[in-house]
């Protein structure tokens, strides 16, 4: 399952479980009604074109001045809640989302903060967030671009930098003392951004080509029960990566890294 399929699955569940479709558009269910009542906001279906509604939902308007909310706001709110620490464990089984257990926002500030973060997460997973084009990795070596690594212990994909127990290079040859010394020196020149990302390394697609400076957290990160960075390459065993594929994979790494950062922010928000 790709990140986009993951996001689309959640969107579909919210659309079918929280809203009821009619000829005139999507109408609110009890969940939406309770949010409107608790926050003293009006629900505005997105098919309404009233100028005041559009202004009320403007991203440039301060949250405490907004008087309406739309279906997209509910989707983003739920998206954020499902990625919070309280619901994360259950959300690994994302196809079985229990909407009845979703909390109502305690106040408008919390609601709009979660709407914003949830929207960012959803756009990240759809690879539609502009930040995904701010690559944090590179693909420095020319070659045939054929994926031959199996992403296993015997045919590994990720190789961390300066691993204290590492004594072999990616092709299995011994690493010389001079190479170990150089690696140790290089590790002293870590930028604040690299330190924030944690340990990084190379993701090998074959014995000569790799994606460089991939955060290990992104490589190991689970989304919807899958390690997306690994599965994407496993699904392309024997394939030749195109230029677009190479850029796409680097977007995935940014999306996973940013997902982890946003989830840490969500962990600090009281959503109950």
PDB file of C-alpha atoms in Angstrom:
ATOM      1  CA  UNK A   1       0.000   0.000   0.000  1.00  0.00           C
ATOM      2  CA  UNK A   2       1.363   3.391  -0.996  1.00  0.00           C
ATOM      3  CA  UNK A   3       1.158   6.524   1.130  1.00  0.00           C
ATOM      4  CA  UNK A   4      -1.456   7.917  -1.247  1.00  0.00           C
ATOM      5  CA  UNK A   5      -3.582   4.758  -0.987  1.00  0.00           C
ATOM      6  CA  UNK A   6      -3.294   4.974   2.780  1.00  0.00           C
ATOM      7  CA  UNK A   7      -4.528   8.583   2.816  1.00  0.00           C
ATOM      8  CA  UNK A   8      -7.301   7.823   0.343  1.00  0.00           C
ATOM      9  CA  UNK A   9      -8.488   4.894   2.462  1.00  0.00           C
ATOM     10  CA  UNK A  10      -8.862   7.128   5.509  1.00  0.00           C
ATOM     11  CA  UNK A  11     -10.612   9.786   3.435  1.00  0.00           C
ATOM     12  CA  UNK A  12     -13.080   7.232   2.107  1.00  0.00           C
ATOM     13  CA  UNK A  13     -13.871   5.953   5.596  1.00  0.00           C
ATOM     14  CA  UNK A  14     -14.474   9.461   6.908  1.00  0.00           C
ATOM     15  CA  UNK A  15     -16.695  10.302   3.949  1.00  0.00           C
ATOM     16  CA  UNK A  16     -18.817   7.185   4.362  1.00  0.00           C
ATOM     17  CA  UNK A  17     -18.920   7.103   8.167  1.00  0.00           C
ATOM     18  CA  UNK A  18     -19.163  10.753   9.175  1.00  0.00           C
ATOM     19  CA  UNK A  19     -21.176  12.231   6.316  1.00  0.00           C
ATOM     20  CA  UNK A  20     -24.330  11.125   4.565  1.00  0.00           C
ATOM     21  CA  UNK A  21     -24.495  11.704   0.827  1.00  0.00           C
ATOM     22  CA  UNK A  22     -27.636  13.244  -0.659  1.00  0.00           C
ATOM     23  CA  UNK A  23     -28.515  14.818  -3.985  1.00  0.00           C
ATOM     24  CA  UNK A  24     -27.710  18.227  -2.529  1.00  0.00           C
ATOM     25  CA  UNK A  25     -24.316  17.180  -1.173  1.00  0.00           C
ATOM     26  CA  UNK A  26     -22.909  15.764   2.061  1.00  0.00           C
ATOM     27  CA  UNK A  27     -24.842  16.507   5.221  1.00  0.00           C
ATOM     28  CA  UNK A  28     -23.715  16.327   8.800  1.00  0.00           C
ATOM     29  CA  UNK A  29     -24.188  13.342  11.042  1.00  0.00           C
ATOM     30  CA  UNK A  30     -24.355  13.340  14.831  1.00  0.00           C
ATOM     31  CA  UNK A  31     -20.557  13.584  15.122  1.00  0.00           C
ATOM     32  CA  UNK A  32     -20.533  16.786  13.100  1.00  0.00           C
ATOM     33  CA  UNK A  33     -23.558  18.151  14.947  1.00  0.00           C
ATOM     34  CA  UNK A  34     -21.896  17.616  18.306  1.00  0.00           C
ATOM     35  CA  UNK A  35     -18.750  19.437  17.191  1.00  0.00           C
ATOM     36  CA  UNK A  36     -20.845  22.350  15.931  1.00  0.00           C
ATOM     37  CA  UNK A  37     -22.685  22.527  19.248  1.00  0.00           C
ATOM     38  CA  UNK A  38     -19.590  22.161  21.423  1.00  0.00           C
ATOM     39  CA  UNK A  39     -17.562  24.773  19.542  1.00  0.00           C
ATOM     40  CA  UNK A  40     -20.477  27.075  18.698  1.00  0.00           C
ATOM     41  CA  UNK A  41     -19.632  26.888  15.003  1.00  0.00           C
ATOM     42  CA  UNK A  42     -21.862  26.442  11.970  1.00  0.00           C
ATOM     43  CA  UNK A  43     -21.328  23.541   9.599  1.00  0.00           C
ATOM     44  CA  UNK A  44     -20.979  24.741   5.993  1.00  0.00           C
ATOM     45  CA  UNK A  45     -21.159  22.067   3.281  1.00  0.00           C
ATOM     46  CA  UNK A  46     -18.501  22.708   0.675  1.00  0.00           C
ATOM     47  CA  UNK A  47     -21.045  23.079  -2.117  1.00  0.00           C
ATOM     48  CA  UNK A  48     -22.236  26.336  -0.585  1.00  0.00           C
ATOM     49  CA  UNK A  49     -20.834  29.321  -2.435  1.00  0.00           C
ATOM     50  CA  UNK A  50     -21.889  32.124  -0.129  1.00  0.00           C
ATOM     51  CA  UNK A  51     -19.131  34.708   0.073  1.00  0.00           C
ATOM     52  CA  UNK A  52     -19.331  34.914   3.846  1.00  0.00           C
ATOM     53  CA  UNK A  53     -18.831  31.145   4.132  1.00  0.00           C
ATOM     54  CA  UNK A  54     -15.741  31.302   1.969  1.00  0.00           C
ATOM     55  CA  UNK A  55     -14.370  34.149   4.062  1.00  0.00           C
ATOM     56  CA  UNK A  56     -15.199  32.353   7.280  1.00  0.00           C
ATOM     57  CA  UNK A  57     -13.150  29.379   6.157  1.00  0.00           C
ATOM     58  CA  UNK A  58     -10.243  31.438   4.851  1.00  0.00           C
ATOM     59  CA  UNK A  59      -6.833  30.175   5.904  1.00  0.00           C
ATOM     60  CA  UNK A  60      -5.811  33.787   6.428  1.00  0.00           C
ATOM     61  CA  UNK A  61      -8.491  34.395   9.051  1.00  0.00           C
ATOM     62  CA  UNK A  62      -7.537  33.991  12.691  1.00  0.00           C
ATOM     63  CA  UNK A  63      -8.909  30.773  14.154  1.00  0.00           C
ATOM     64  CA  UNK A  64     -10.833  32.543  16.900  1.00  0.00           C
ATOM     65  CA  UNK A  65     -12.712  34.593  14.265  1.00  0.00           C
ATOM     66  CA  UNK A  66     -13.834  31.639  12.190  1.00  0.00           C
ATOM     67  CA  UNK A  67     -17.543  30.953  12.496  1.00  0.00           C
ATOM     68  CA  UNK A  68     -17.975  27.912  10.254  1.00  0.00           C
ATOM     69  CA  UNK A  69     -16.282  24.637   9.476  1.00  0.00           C
ATOM     70  CA  UNK A  70     -16.515  22.401   6.417  1.00  0.00           C
ATOM     71  CA  UNK A  71     -16.234  18.671   5.625  1.00  0.00           C
ATOM     72  CA  UNK A  72     -12.542  19.094   4.796  1.00  0.00           C
ATOM     73  CA  UNK A  73     -11.961  20.453   8.314  1.00  0.00           C
ATOM     74  CA  UNK A  74     -13.608  17.372   9.833  1.00  0.00           C
ATOM     75  CA  UNK A  75     -11.471  15.113   7.648  1.00  0.00           C
ATOM     76  CA  UNK A  76      -8.284  16.889   8.699  1.00  0.00           C
ATOM     77  CA  UNK A  77      -9.309  16.907  12.368  1.00  0.00           C
ATOM     78  CA  UNK A  78      -9.932  13.156  12.339  1.00  0.00           C
ATOM     79  CA  UNK A  79      -6.721  12.574  10.394  1.00  0.00           C
ATOM     80  CA  UNK A  80      -4.770  14.329  13.138  1.00  0.00           C
ATOM     81  CA  UNK A  81      -6.531  12.514  15.984  1.00  0.00           C
ATOM     82  CA  UNK A  82      -5.861   9.126  14.414  1.00  0.00           C
ATOM     83  CA  UNK A  83      -2.133   9.919  14.372  1.00  0.00           C
ATOM     84  CA  UNK A  84      -1.985  11.042  18.006  1.00  0.00           C
ATOM     85  CA  UNK A  85      -0.296   8.977  20.697  1.00  0.00           C
ATOM     86  CA  UNK A  86      -3.606   7.924  22.258  1.00  0.00           C
ATOM     87  CA  UNK A  87      -4.965   6.401  19.042  1.00  0.00           C
ATOM     88  CA  UNK A  88      -1.730   5.444  17.271  1.00  0.00           C
ATOM     89  CA  UNK A  89      -1.598   1.855  18.453  1.00  0.00           C
ATOM     90  CA  UNK A  90      -5.142   1.120  17.347  1.00  0.00           C
ATOM     91  CA  UNK A  91      -4.599   3.035  14.131  1.00  0.00           C
ATOM     92  CA  UNK A  92      -2.096   0.412  12.913  1.00  0.00           C
ATOM     93  CA  UNK A  93      -5.269  -1.464  12.004  1.00  0.00           C
ATOM     94  CA  UNK A  94      -6.440   1.574  10.078  1.00  0.00           C
ATOM     95  CA  UNK A  95      -9.051  -0.328   8.087  1.00  0.00           C
ATOM     96  CA  UNK A  96     -10.946  -0.824  11.330  1.00  0.00           C
ATOM     97  CA  UNK A  97     -11.187   2.758  12.549  1.00  0.00           C
ATOM     98  CA  UNK A  98     -13.650   3.045  15.428  1.00  0.00           C
ATOM     99  CA  UNK A  99     -15.242   6.413  14.769  1.00  0.00           C
ATOM    100  CA  UNK A 100     -17.392   6.087  17.879  1.00  0.00           C
ATOM    101  CA  UNK A 101     -14.255   6.418  20.015  1.00  0.00           C
ATOM    102  CA  UNK A 102     -13.084   9.667  18.435  1.00  0.00           C
ATOM    103  CA  UNK A 103     -12.966  12.517  20.958  1.00  0.00           C
ATOM    104  CA  UNK A 104     -14.697  15.816  20.412  1.00  0.00           C
ATOM    105  CA  UNK A 105     -12.347  18.826  20.443  1.00  0.00           C
ATOM    106  CA  UNK A 106     -12.209  20.494  23.836  1.00  0.00           C
ATOM    107  CA  UNK A 107     -12.109  24.033  22.392  1.00  0.00           C
ATOM    108  CA  UNK A 108     -11.860  25.910  19.110  1.00  0.00           C
ATOM    109  CA  UNK A 109      -8.121  26.549  19.377  1.00  0.00           C
ATOM    110  CA  UNK A 110      -7.409  22.844  19.753  1.00  0.00           C
ATOM    111  CA  UNK A 111      -9.800  22.030  16.923  1.00  0.00           C
ATOM    112  CA  UNK A 112      -8.184  24.395  14.432  1.00  0.00           C
ATOM    113  CA  UNK A 113      -4.679  23.365  15.481  1.00  0.00           C
ATOM    114  CA  UNK A 114      -5.551  19.730  14.823  1.00  0.00           C
ATOM    115  CA  UNK A 115      -7.225  20.676  11.541  1.00  0.00           C
ATOM    116  CA  UNK A 116      -4.011  22.350  10.414  1.00  0.00           C
ATOM    117  CA  UNK A 117      -1.732  19.476  11.461  1.00  0.00           C
ATOM    118  CA  UNK A 118      -4.087  16.857  10.072  1.00  0.00           C
ATOM    119  CA  UNK A 119      -4.223  18.678   6.764  1.00  0.00           C
ATOM    120  CA  UNK A 120      -0.449  18.759   6.592  1.00  0.00           C
ATOM    121  CA  UNK A 121      -0.247  15.035   7.327  1.00  0.00           C
ATOM    122  CA  UNK A 122      -2.844  14.187   4.703  1.00  0.00           C
ATOM    123  CA  UNK A 123      -1.127  16.307   2.061  1.00  0.00           C
ATOM    124  CA  UNK A 124       2.211  14.756   2.983  1.00  0.00           C
ATOM    125  CA  UNK A 125       0.838  11.266   2.465  1.00  0.00           C
ATOM    126  CA  UNK A 126      -0.671  12.284  -0.871  1.00  0.00           C
ATOM    127  CA  UNK A 127       2.720  13.854  -1.704  1.00  0.00           C
ATOM    128  CA  UNK A 128       0.868  17.098  -2.435  1.00  0.00           C
ATOM    129  CA  UNK A 129       2.535  19.152   0.297  1.00  0.00           C
ATOM    130  CA  UNK A 130       5.106  21.485  -1.262  1.00  0.00           C
ATOM    131  CA  UNK A 131       7.601  20.568   1.439  1.00  0.00           C
ATOM    132  CA  UNK A 132       8.003  17.088  -0.067  1.00  0.00           C
ATOM    133  CA  UNK A 133       9.980  18.706  -2.871  1.00  0.00           C
ATOM    134  CA  UNK A 134      12.546  20.023  -0.392  1.00  0.00           C
ATOM    135  CA  UNK A 135      14.634  16.888  -0.686  1.00  0.00           C
ATOM    136  CA  UNK A 136      16.798  15.854   2.254  1.00  0.00           C
ATOM    137  CA  UNK A 137      18.418  12.999   0.346  1.00  0.00           C
ATOM    138  CA  UNK A 138      20.372  12.572  -2.871  1.00  0.00           C
ATOM    139  CA  UNK A 139      21.015   9.894  -5.486  1.00  0.00           C
ATOM    140  CA  UNK A 140      24.660  10.525  -6.329  1.00  0.00           C
ATOM    141  CA  UNK A 141      25.849   7.543  -8.397  1.00  0.00           C
ATOM    142  CA  UNK A 142      25.080   6.896 -12.072  1.00  0.00           C
ATOM    143  CA  UNK A 143      24.278   3.362 -13.154  1.00  0.00           C
ATOM    144  CA  UNK A 144      21.587   1.142 -14.598  1.00  0.00           C
ATOM    145  CA  UNK A 145      19.140   2.024 -11.763  1.00  0.00           C
ATOM    146  CA  UNK A 146      17.967  -1.585 -11.463  1.00  0.00           C
ATOM    147  CA  UNK A 147      16.679  -2.565  -8.011  1.00  0.00           C
ATOM    148  CA  UNK A 148      18.449  -5.806  -7.069  1.00  0.00           C
ATOM    149  CA  UNK A 149      18.708  -5.498  -3.293  1.00  0.00           C
ATOM    150  CA  UNK A 150      16.042  -7.542  -1.481  1.00  0.00           C
ATOM    151  CA  UNK A 151      16.036  -5.333   1.638  1.00  0.00           C
ATOM    152  CA  UNK A 152      16.960  -8.271   3.883  1.00  0.00           C
ATOM    153  CA  UNK A 153      19.869  -8.922   6.258  1.00  0.00           C
ATOM    154  CA  UNK A 154      21.739 -10.820   3.566  1.00  0.00           C
ATOM    155  CA  UNK A 155      20.847  -8.294   0.866  1.00  0.00           C
ATOM    156  CA  UNK A 156      20.410  -5.157   2.903  1.00  0.00           C
ATOM    157  CA  UNK A 157      18.986  -1.870   1.800  1.00  0.00           C
ATOM    158  CA  UNK A 158      19.743   0.557   4.633  1.00  0.00           C
ATOM    159  CA  UNK A 159      23.316   1.045   5.799  1.00  0.00           C
ATOM    160  CA  UNK A 160      23.748   3.554   8.658  1.00  0.00           C
ATOM    161  CA  UNK A 161      26.741   5.836   8.826  1.00  0.00           C
ATOM    162  CA  UNK A 162      29.404   5.283  11.481  1.00  0.00           C
ATOM    163  CA  UNK A 163      27.770   2.261  13.052  1.00  0.00           C
ATOM    164  CA  UNK A 164      30.081   1.271  15.894  1.00  0.00           C
ATOM    165  CA  UNK A 165      29.709  -2.429  15.116  1.00  0.00           C
ATOM    166  CA  UNK A 166      29.957  -2.143  11.359  1.00  0.00           C
ATOM    167  CA  UNK A 167      33.087  -3.733   9.947  1.00  0.00           C
ATOM    168  CA  UNK A 168      31.973  -4.420   6.390  1.00  0.00           C
ATOM    169  CA  UNK A 169      31.014  -2.242   3.478  1.00  0.00           C
ATOM    170  CA  UNK A 170      27.828  -2.605   1.490  1.00  0.00           C
ATOM    171  CA  UNK A 171      29.369  -5.141  -0.916  1.00  0.00           C
ATOM    172  CA  UNK A 172      30.598  -7.308   1.958  1.00  0.00           C
ATOM    173  CA  UNK A 173      34.264  -6.289   1.797  1.00  0.00           C
ATOM    174  CA  UNK A 174      36.128  -5.371   4.970  1.00  0.00           C
ATOM    175  CA  UNK A 175      36.343  -1.702   5.824  1.00  0.00           C
ATOM    176  CA  UNK A 176      39.881  -0.478   6.263  1.00  0.00           C
ATOM    177  CA  UNK A 177      41.025   1.336   9.437  1.00  0.00           C
ATOM    178  CA  UNK A 178      41.546   4.511   7.406  1.00  0.00           C
ATOM    179  CA  UNK A 179      37.936   4.372   6.197  1.00  0.00           C
ATOM    180  CA  UNK A 180      36.724   3.926   9.772  1.00  0.00           C
ATOM    181  CA  UNK A 181      38.821   6.917  10.879  1.00  0.00           C
ATOM    182  CA  UNK A 182      37.433   9.057   8.061  1.00  0.00           C
ATOM    183  CA  UNK A 183      33.876   8.068   8.971  1.00  0.00           C
ATOM    184  CA  UNK A 184      34.476   8.980  12.601  1.00  0.00           C
ATOM    185  CA  UNK A 185      35.820  12.398  11.600  1.00  0.00           C
ATOM    186  CA  UNK A 186      32.890  13.014   9.261  1.00  0.00           C
ATOM    187  CA  UNK A 187      30.457  12.249  12.069  1.00  0.00           C
ATOM    188  CA  UNK A 188      31.757  15.257  14.014  1.00  0.00           C
ATOM    189  CA  UNK A 189      30.505  17.624  11.332  1.00  0.00           C
ATOM    190  CA  UNK A 190      26.776  17.101  11.752  1.00  0.00           C
ATOM    191  CA  UNK A 191      24.465  20.041  11.126  1.00  0.00           C
ATOM    192  CA  UNK A 192      21.598  20.842  13.534  1.00  0.00           C
ATOM    193  CA  UNK A 193      19.126  19.687  10.862  1.00  0.00           C
ATOM    194  CA  UNK A 194      20.909  16.340  10.495  1.00  0.00           C
ATOM    195  CA  UNK A 195      21.016  15.931  14.264  1.00  0.00           C
ATOM    196  CA  UNK A 196      17.259  16.542  14.446  1.00  0.00           C
ATOM    197  CA  UNK A 197      16.681  13.806  11.850  1.00  0.00           C
ATOM    198  CA  UNK A 198      18.716  11.333  13.882  1.00  0.00           C
ATOM    199  CA  UNK A 199      20.991   8.713  12.418  1.00  0.00           C
ATOM    200  CA  UNK A 200      21.146   8.693   8.644  1.00  0.00           C
ATOM    201  CA  UNK A 201      22.615   6.347   6.106  1.00  0.00           C
ATOM    202  CA  UNK A 202      22.501   4.970   2.594  1.00  0.00           C
ATOM    203  CA  UNK A 203      19.658   3.002   1.057  1.00  0.00           C
ATOM    204  CA  UNK A 204      21.216   0.725  -1.531  1.00  0.00           C
ATOM    205  CA  UNK A 205      19.126  -0.333  -4.527  1.00  0.00           C
ATOM    206  CA  UNK A 206      21.951  -2.459  -5.953  1.00  0.00           C
ATOM    207  CA  UNK A 207      25.647  -3.005  -5.240  1.00  0.00           C
ATOM    208  CA  UNK A 208      26.740   0.395  -6.580  1.00  0.00           C
ATOM    209  CA  UNK A 209      23.816   2.826  -6.367  1.00  0.00           C
ATOM    210  CA  UNK A 210      22.055   4.263  -3.356  1.00  0.00           C
ATOM    211  CA  UNK A 211      19.959   7.070  -1.925  1.00  0.00           C
ATOM    212  CA  UNK A 212      22.173   9.074   0.423  1.00  0.00           C
ATOM    213  CA  UNK A 213      21.443  10.686   3.810  1.00  0.00           C
ATOM    214  CA  UNK A 214      18.223   8.763   4.418  1.00  0.00           C
ATOM    215  CA  UNK A 215      17.071   9.078   8.068  1.00  0.00           C
ATOM    216  CA  UNK A 216      16.911   5.662   9.686  1.00  0.00           C
ATOM    217  CA  UNK A 217      13.631   6.670  11.323  1.00  0.00           C
ATOM    218  CA  UNK A 218      12.109   7.174   7.855  1.00  0.00           C
ATOM    219  CA  UNK A 219      13.468   3.829   6.674  1.00  0.00           C
ATOM    220  CA  UNK A 220      11.913   2.009   9.638  1.00  0.00           C
ATOM    221  CA  UNK A 221       8.739   4.094   9.933  1.00  0.00           C
ATOM    222  CA  UNK A 222       5.400   2.279   9.824  1.00  0.00           C
ATOM    223  CA  UNK A 223       2.361   3.766   8.107  1.00  0.00           C
ATOM    224  CA  UNK A 224      -0.837   1.740   8.038  1.00  0.00           C
ATOM    225  CA  UNK A 225       1.012  -1.401   9.080  1.00  0.00           C
ATOM    226  CA  UNK A 226       3.696  -1.074   6.389  1.00  0.00           C
ATOM    227  CA  UNK A 227       7.251   0.263   6.338  1.00  0.00           C
ATOM    228  CA  UNK A 228       6.631   2.445   3.310  1.00  0.00           C
ATOM    229  CA  UNK A 229      10.244   3.290   2.476  1.00  0.00           C
ATOM    230  CA  UNK A 230      11.134  -0.407   2.375  1.00  0.00           C
ATOM    231  CA  UNK A 231       7.981  -1.679   0.706  1.00  0.00           C
ATOM    232  CA  UNK A 232       8.258   0.782  -2.163  1.00  0.00           C
ATOM    233  CA  UNK A 233      11.635  -0.695  -3.129  1.00  0.00           C
ATOM    234  CA  UNK A 234      10.617  -4.301  -2.460  1.00  0.00           C
ATOM    235  CA  UNK A 235       7.694  -3.839  -4.839  1.00  0.00           C
ATOM    236  CA  UNK A 236      10.168  -2.795  -7.543  1.00  0.00           C
ATOM    237  CA  UNK A 237      12.555  -5.740  -7.367  1.00  0.00           C
ATOM    238  CA  UNK A 238      14.130  -6.166 -10.801  1.00  0.00           C
ATOM    239  CA  UNK A 239      12.668  -2.908 -12.089  1.00  0.00           C
ATOM    240  CA  UNK A 240      14.644  -0.044 -13.566  1.00  0.00           C
ATOM    241  CA  UNK A 241      13.959   3.187 -11.711  1.00  0.00           C
ATOM    242  CA  UNK A 242      13.084   6.131 -13.915  1.00  0.00           C
ATOM    243  CA  UNK A 243      14.065   9.707 -13.178  1.00  0.00           C
ATOM    244  CA  UNK A 244      10.531  10.296 -11.888  1.00  0.00           C
ATOM    245  CA  UNK A 245      10.796   7.213  -9.656  1.00  0.00           C
ATOM    246  CA  UNK A 246      14.001   8.528  -8.106  1.00  0.00           C
ATOM    247  CA  UNK A 247      12.381  11.875  -7.315  1.00  0.00           C
ATOM    248  CA  UNK A 248       9.228  10.146  -6.066  1.00  0.00           C
ATOM    249  CA  UNK A 249      11.171   8.015  -3.590  1.00  0.00           C
ATOM    250  CA  UNK A 250      12.930  11.078  -2.217  1.00  0.00           C
ATOM    251  CA  UNK A 251       9.516  12.692  -1.702  1.00  0.00           C
ATOM    252  CA  UNK A 252       8.437   9.617   0.254  1.00  0.00           C
ATOM    253  CA  UNK A 253      11.444  10.004   2.555  1.00  0.00           C
ATOM    254  CA  UNK A 254      10.567  13.661   3.199  1.00  0.00           C
ATOM    255  CA  UNK A 255       6.934  12.720   3.833  1.00  0.00           C
ATOM    256  CA  UNK A 256       7.875  10.025   6.350  1.00  0.00           C
ATOM    257  CA  UNK A 257      10.362  12.288   8.122  1.00  0.00           C
ATOM    258  CA  UNK A 258       7.820  15.109   8.364  1.00  0.00           C
ATOM    259  CA  UNK A 259       5.127  12.670   9.502  1.00  0.00           C
ATOM    260  CA  UNK A 260       7.276  11.679  12.449  1.00  0.00           C
ATOM    261  CA  UNK A 261       7.899  15.349  13.312  1.00  0.00           C
ATOM    262  CA  UNK A 262       4.199  16.247  13.181  1.00  0.00           C
ATOM    263  CA  UNK A 263       3.225  13.189  15.210  1.00  0.00           C
ATOM    264  CA  UNK A 264       5.617  14.334  17.931  1.00  0.00           C
ATOM    265  CA  UNK A 265       3.793  17.685  17.961  1.00  0.00           C
ATOM    266  CA  UNK A 266       0.457  15.868  18.196  1.00  0.00           C
ATOM    267  CA  UNK A 267       1.763  13.913  21.175  1.00  0.00           C
ATOM    268  CA  UNK A 268       2.029  17.195  23.068  1.00  0.00           C
ATOM    269  CA  UNK A 269      -1.577  18.225  22.427  1.00  0.00           C
ATOM    270  CA  UNK A 270      -4.304  17.237  24.862  1.00  0.00           C
ATOM    271  CA  UNK A 271      -7.012  15.882  22.587  1.00  0.00           C
ATOM    272  CA  UNK A 272      -9.162  14.178  25.219  1.00  0.00           C
TER     273      UNK A 272
END
